CSV table of C-alpha atoms in Angstrom, one decimal:
chain,number,residue,atom,x,y,z
A,943,UNK,CA,-18.3,1.8,-1.6
A,944,UNK,CA,-17.6,-1.7,-1.9
A,945,UNK,CA,-13.7,-2.2,-1.0
A,946,UNK,CA,-13.5,-3.6,-4.9
A,947,UNK,CA,-15.0,-1.1,-5.9
A,948,UNK,CA,-12.6,1.5,-3.9
A,949,UNK,CA,-9.4,-0.8,-5.8
A,950,UNK,CA,-10.6,-0.7,-9.2
A,951,UNK,CA,-11.1,3.5,-9.2
A,952,UNK,CA,-8.7,4.7,-7.2
A,953,UNK,CA,-5.7,6.0,-8.3
A,954,UNK,CA,-3.1,8.3,-6.9
A,955,UNK,CA,-4.1,11.5,-7.6
A,956,UNK,CA,-1.4,14.5,-7.5
A,957,UNK,CA,-3.2,17.4,-8.9
A,958,UNK,CA,-5.5,19.2,-6.5
A,959,UNK,CA,-8.3,21.4,-6.1
A,960,UNK,CA,-6.7,24.4,-4.1
A,961,UNK,CA,-9.0,24.3,-1.5
A,962,UNK,CA,-8.5,23.0,2.1
A,963,UNK,CA,-9.0,19.9,3.2
A,964,UNK,CA,-12.6,20.2,5.1
A,965,UNK,CA,-12.1,19.3,8.6
A,966,UNK,CA,-15.4,17.2,9.0
A,967,UNK,CA,-13.7,14.4,6.3
A,968,UNK,CA,-9.8,15.0,8.1
A,969,UNK,CA,-11.9,14.0,11.1
A,970,UNK,CA,-13.3,10.9,10.1
A,971,UNK,CA,-9.8,10.2,8.5
A,972,UNK,CA,-7.6,10.3,11.6
A,973,UNK,CA,-10.8,8.7,13.9
A,974,UNK,CA,-10.1,5.5,11.0
A,975,UNK,CA,-6.7,5.8,11.6
A,976,UNK,CA,-6.0,5.9,14.7
A,977,UNK,CA,-8.7,2.2,14.4
A,978,UNK,CA,-6.7,1.1,11.1
A,979,UNK,CA,-5.1,-2.3,11.9
A,980,UNK,CA,-2.7,-5.1,11.3
A,981,UNK,CA,-1.9,-8.4,11.1
A,982,UNK,CA,1.5,-7.7,12.7
A,983,UNK,CA,-0.1,-6.3,14.9
A,984,UNK,CA,2.3,-3.6,16.1
A,985,UNK,CA,1.8,0.2,16.5
A,986,UNK,CA,2.3,3.1,14.1
A,987,UNK,CA,1.8,6.8,15.2
A,988,UNK,CA,-1.0,8.6,12.8
A,989,UNK,CA,-0.7,13.0,12.2
A,990,UNK,CA,-2.2,14.9,10.2
A,991,UNK,CA,0.1,17.6,9.1
A,992,UNK,CA,-0.1,20.8,7.4
A,993,UNK,CA,2.7,22.1,4.7
A,994,UNK,CA,2.2,25.5,5.2
A,995,UNK,CA,2.5,25.2,9.5
A,996,UNK,CA,5.2,22.6,9.2
A,997,UNK,CA,7.1,24.1,6.4
A,998,UNK,CA,6.7,20.8,3.7
A,999,UNK,CA,7.5,20.3,0.2
A,1000,UNK,CA,6.9,17.9,-2.2
A,1001,UNK,CA,7.5,18.5,-6.2
A,1002,UNK,CA,5.3,16.6,-7.1
A,1003,UNK,CA,1.7,18.0,-5.4
A,1004,UNK,CA,0.2,20.5,-6.5
A,1005,UNK,CA,-3.6,22.7,-4.7
A,1006,UNK,CA,-2.9,20.3,-1.1
A,1007,UNK,CA,-1.6,21.6,1.9
A,1008,UNK,CA,-2.6,18.5,4.1
A,1009,UNK,CA,-0.8,15.6,4.6
A,1010,UNK,CA,-1.0,12.6,6.7
A,1011,UNK,CA,2.0,10.2,8.6
A,1012,UNK,CA,2.5,7.1,10.5
A,1013,UNK,CA,5.5,6.6,12.4
A,1014,UNK,CA,7.1,3.6,14.2
A,1015,UNK,CA,9.5,0.9,16.6
A,1016,UNK,CA,12.4,-0.3,13.3
A,1017,UNK,CA,10.9,-4.0,14.8
A,1018,UNK,CA,11.1,-7.1,12.6
A,1019,UNK,CA,7.8,-6.8,10.1
A,1020,UNK,CA,7.8,-2.7,10.7
A,1021,UNK,CA,7.4,-2.4,6.0
A,1022,UNK,CA,4.2,-4.8,6.1
A,1023,UNK,CA,2.9,-3.6,8.8
A,1024,UNK,CA,3.4,0.0,7.7
A,1025,UNK,CA,2.1,-1.0,4.2
A,1026,UNK,CA,-0.8,-3.0,5.5
A,1027,UNK,CA,-2.4,-0.7,7.5
A,1028,UNK,CA,-1.6,2.8,5.2
A,1029,UNK,CA,-3.5,1.1,2.8
A,1030,UNK,CA,-6.4,0.6,5.1
A,1031,UNK,CA,-6.6,4.4,5.2
A,1032,UNK,CA,-5.5,5.3,1.3
A,1033,UNK,CA,-8.5,3.1,0.3
A,1034,UNK,CA,-11.2,4.5,2.8
A,1035,UNK,CA,-9.9,8.0,1.9
A,1036,UNK,CA,-11.0,6.9,-1.7
A,1037,UNK,CA,-14.5,5.6,-0.2
A,1038,UNK,CA,-15.0,9.5,0.8
A,1039,UNK,CA,-13.4,10.9,-2.4
A,1040,UNK,CA,-11.1,12.2,-1.0
A,1041,UNK,CA,-7.1,12.2,-3.2
A,1042,UNK,CA,-3.6,10.0,-2.3
A,1043,UNK,CA,-1.4,9.6,-3.5
A,1044,UNK,CA,2.5,7.1,-1.9
A,1045,UNK,CA,5.1,9.1,-1.2
A,1046,UNK,CA,8.5,7.9,0.3
A,1047,UNK,CA,11.1,10.5,-1.6
A,1048,UNK,CA,9.6,12.8,-3.8
A,1049,UNK,CA,9.6,14.9,-0.2
A,1050,UNK,CA,11.7,17.2,1.6
A,1051,UNK,CA,12.5,14.2,4.0
A,1052,UNK,CA,14.5,16.2,7.2
A,1053,UNK,CA,11.0,18.1,7.2
A,1054,UNK,CA,8.6,16.1,7.6
A,1055,UNK,CA,10.5,13.5,10.2
A,1056,UNK,CA,11.0,16.4,11.6
A,1057,UNK,CA,7.5,18.0,12.3
A,1058,UNK,CA,6.9,13.7,13.1
A,1059,UNK,CA,9.1,14.1,15.6
A,1060,UNK,CA,10.9,11.5,14.5
A,1061,UNK,CA,13.5,9.4,17.0
A,1062,UNK,CA,16.5,7.3,16.1
A,1063,UNK,CA,14.5,4.0,17.1
A,1064,UNK,CA,11.8,5.6,14.3
A,1065,UNK,CA,10.9,5.6,11.2
A,1066,UNK,CA,8.3,7.3,8.6
A,1067,UNK,CA,7.9,4.9,5.8
A,1068,UNK,CA,5.8,7.3,3.7
A,1069,UNK,CA,3.5,10.2,3.7
A,1070,UNK,CA,0.5,11.2,1.5
A,1071,UNK,CA,-1.3,14.3,0.8
A,1072,UNK,CA,-5.0,14.8,1.2
A,1073,UNK,CA,-7.7,16.3,-0.9
A,1074,UNK,CA,-9.7,16.6,-3.6
A,1075,UNK,CA,-9.0,16.0,-6.9
A,1076,UNK,CA,-8.8,18.4,-9.5
A,1077,UNK,CA,-10.4,17.9,-13.0
A,1078,UNK,CA,-7.3,18.3,-15.1
A,1079,UNK,CA,-3.8,16.4,-14.0
A,1080,UNK,CA,-0.7,18.7,-14.1
A,1081,UNK,CA,1.4,18.6,-17.0
A,1082,UNK,CA,3.9,16.6,-14.7
A,1083,UNK,CA,1.5,14.0,-12.9
A,1084,UNK,CA,0.8,12.9,-16.3
A,1085,UNK,CA,4.3,12.8,-17.8
A,1086,UNK,CA,4.8,10.8,-14.9
A,1087,UNK,CA,2.1,8.3,-14.2
A,1088,UNK,CA,2.7,7.5,-18.3
A,1089,UNK,CA,6.7,6.8,-17.5
A,1090,UNK,CA,5.4,4.3,-14.9
A,1091,UNK,CA,2.4,2.6,-17.2
A,1092,UNK,CA,0.2,3.8,-13.9
A,1093,UNK,CA,-2.8,2.2,-15.9
A,1094,UNK,CA,-1.0,-0.9,-16.4
A,1095,UNK,CA,-0.6,-3.7,-14.5
A,1096,UNK,CA,1.1,-7.0,-14.3
A,1097,UNK,CA,-1.1,-10.3,-16.0
A,1098,UNK,CA,-2.7,-12.8,-13.4
A,1099,UNK,CA,-1.1,-16.3,-15.0
A,1100,UNK,CA,2.4,-14.1,-13.8
A,1101,UNK,CA,1.8,-12.4,-10.6
A,1102,UNK,CA,0.3,-15.9,-9.4
A,1103,UNK,CA,1.2,-20.0,-9.0
A,1104,UNK,CA,-0.8,-23.1,-8.3
A,1105,UNK,CA,1.1,-25.7,-6.1
A,1106,UNK,CA,4.6,-24.2,-7.5
A,1107,UNK,CA,6.2,-21.2,-8.7
A,1108,UNK,CA,6.4,-23.7,-11.7
A,1109,UNK,CA,2.8,-23.8,-12.6
A,1110,UNK,CA,0.2,-20.6,-13.5
A,1111,UNK,CA,-2.9,-20.3,-11.9
A,1112,UNK,CA,-5.6,-19.5,-13.5
A,1113,UNK,CA,-8.5,-17.2,-13.0
A,1114,UNK,CA,-10.5,-20.4,-14.2
A,1115,UNK,CA,-8.5,-21.7,-11.6
A,1116,UNK,CA,-8.4,-20.3,-8.6
A,1117,UNK,CA,-12.9,-20.2,-8.4
A,1118,UNK,CA,-13.3,-18.4,-5.3
A,1119,UNK,CA,-10.0,-17.0,-5.3
A,1120,UNK,CA,-10.0,-15.2,-8.2
A,1121,UNK,CA,-12.2,-11.6,-7.4
A,1122,UNK,CA,-9.7,-11.6,-4.3
A,1123,UNK,CA,-6.4,-12.1,-6.9
A,1124,UNK,CA,-7.2,-9.4,-9.1
A,1125,UNK,CA,-8.2,-6.4,-6.0
A,1126,UNK,CA,-4.3,-7.6,-5.2
A,1127,UNK,CA,-3.3,-8.0,-8.9
A,1128,UNK,CA,-5.2,-4.4,-8.9
A,1129,UNK,CA,-2.5,-2.9,-5.7
A,1130,UNK,CA,0.0,0.0,-6.1
A,1131,UNK,CA,3.8,-0.3,-4.8
A,1132,UNK,CA,6.3,2.0,-6.0
A,1133,UNK,CA,6.7,2.6,-9.1
A,1134,UNK,CA,4.6,-0.2,-9.7
A,1135,UNK,CA,6.9,-2.7,-9.7
A,1136,UNK,CA,4.3,-4.9,-8.5
A,1137,UNK,CA,6.4,-7.0,-6.5
A,1138,UNK,CA,4.1,-9.3,-5.1
A,1139,UNK,CA,3.0,-13.1,-6.4
A,1140,UNK,CA,1.7,-15.7,-4.3
A,1141,UNK,CA,1.1,-19.6,-4.6
A,1142,UNK,CA,-1.6,-21.5,-3.9
A,1143,UNK,CA,-1.4,-24.6,-1.8
A,1144,UNK,CA,-4.2,-26.1,-0.5
A,1145,UNK,CA,-6.6,-23.7,1.5
A,1146,UNK,CA,-3.3,-22.0,2.3
A,1147,UNK,CA,-1.9,-18.9,0.0
A,1148,UNK,CA,1.5,-17.6,0.2
A,1149,UNK,CA,2.4,-14.4,-0.5
A,1150,UNK,CA,6.2,-13.7,-1.5
A,1151,UNK,CA,8.3,-10.8,-2.4
A,1152,UNK,CA,10.3,-10.7,-5.6
A,1153,UNK,CA,12.6,-8.2,-4.7
A,1154,UNK,CA,14.3,-6.4,-7.9
A,1155,UNK,CA,17.8,-4.4,-7.1
A,1156,UNK,CA,17.2,-0.8,-5.4
A,1157,UNK,CA,15.3,-0.9,-2.7
A,1158,UNK,CA,16.5,-2.1,-0.2
A,1159,UNK,CA,18.6,0.0,2.4
A,1160,UNK,CA,22.3,-0.7,3.8
A,1161,UNK,CA,20.0,-1.1,7.3
A,1162,UNK,CA,18.2,-3.0,6.5
A,1163,UNK,CA,14.8,-1.1,4.7
A,1164,UNK,CA,13.1,-3.5,2.2
A,1165,UNK,CA,11.0,-0.7,0.6
A,1166,UNK,CA,9.4,-3.6,-1.8
A,1167,UNK,CA,7.9,-5.1,1.6
A,1168,UNK,CA,5.4,-2.0,2.5
A,1169,UNK,CA,4.2,-2.8,-1.5
A,1170,UNK,CA,3.7,-6.9,0.1
A,1171,UNK,CA,1.7,-5.4,2.8
A,1172,UNK,CA,-0.3,-2.9,-0.3
A,1173,UNK,CA,-0.5,-6.7,-1.5
A,1174,UNK,CA,-1.8,-7.8,2.0
A,1175,UNK,CA,-4.1,-6.0,3.0
A,1176,UNK,CA,-6.0,-6.1,-0.3
A,1177,UNK,CA,-5.8,-10.0,0.0
A,1178,UNK,CA,-7.3,-9.6,3.4
A,1179,UNK,CA,-10.4,-7.3,2.5
A,1180,UNK,CA,-11.0,-9.0,-0.6
A,1181,UNK,CA,-11.6,-11.7,1.0
A,1182,UNK,CA,-13.7,-10.5,4.5
A,1183,UNK,CA,-16.1,-8.5,1.1
A,1184,UNK,CA,-16.0,-11.5,-0.1
A,1185,UNK,CA,-17.5,-14.2,3.2
A,1186,UNK,CA,-14.1,-15.8,2.8
A,1187,UNK,CA,-12.1,-16.4,6.3
A,1188,UNK,CA,-8.5,-16.3,6.0
A,1189,UNK,CA,-6.6,-16.4,8.9
A,1190,UNK,CA,-2.9,-15.1,8.4
A,1191,UNK,CA,-0.3,-17.2,9.4
A,1192,UNK,CA,3.3,-17.0,8.9
A,1193,UNK,CA,5.3,-20.6,8.7
A,1194,UNK,CA,7.4,-20.8,5.6
A,1195,UNK,CA,7.0,-23.5,3.2
A,1196,UNK,CA,10.1,-23.3,1.5
A,1197,UNK,CA,8.4,-23.7,-1.4
A,1198,UNK,CA,11.6,-23.7,-4.1
A,1199,UNK,CA,11.6,-20.9,-6.8
A,1200,UNK,CA,14.4,-18.9,-9.5
A,1201,UNK,CA,15.6,-16.9,-7.1
A,1202,UNK,CA,14.8,-13.5,-6.0
A,1203,UNK,CA,11.5,-14.6,-3.8
A,1204,UNK,CA,11.1,-14.0,-0.5
A,1205,UNK,CA,9.0,-15.6,1.8
A,1206,UNK,CA,6.9,-12.6,3.6
A,1207,UNK,CA,3.1,-13.9,5.0
A,1208,UNK,CA,0.7,-16.7,4.5
A,1209,UNK,CA,-3.7,-17.0,4.0
A,1210,UNK,CA,-5.2,-20.3,5.0
A,1211,UNK,CA,-8.1,-20.0,4.6
A,1212,UNK,CA,-11.2,-22.1,6.7
């Protein structure tokens, strides 16, 4: 299955068939995870956890005991790196018809962190269940999706810009990047906030985080930067699928904005 098709068809799954994850599928996912890179070159340790064995709980998950979790050092760009690599794994799981959903808060975090043998200088940003989607969602899942408008996305012209934040980018003007940006537009995010914005300046695309209140902790950890990592993953993967060669960079162009915009990274087309 092509990356754009995987992105288009995937949805967050919280209700699973009452059967264990096949060993063959678990092995495929963990092998893929071990090789899942990120443009920041930060190493991430992934583990497959068993809810019954490790005493794990999440009130929003029904029907599976399998979870995948990752941990990494608390370093600059750890959030973006984690989001990028984990989304690669999530998309790969979808290609195997295995359901996933990003979980950052609705879980017994101390139990998960204990199962991950988390150290003081490490962080476990998110986890995901792994399993086979049930034919019908639970009532709780249906209500959650309705509450965050999970199937809606911000309009293209409000996410992507031409030269500055003052000029919206149309799909027609985006040209060969139109499908790539559409893949970014469809990316998942915490409570569907979709905090990514991108400005096209010549042959370079600059990504920004449109910050919302309540997502940055006292120690500076920014949950929405994980969402930006997901968006970067979608851009990178969709660009490659469309035959585009892009180079990652971290040179802030210092574009003027109305405030609340934080520079994240850039991709230059060659």
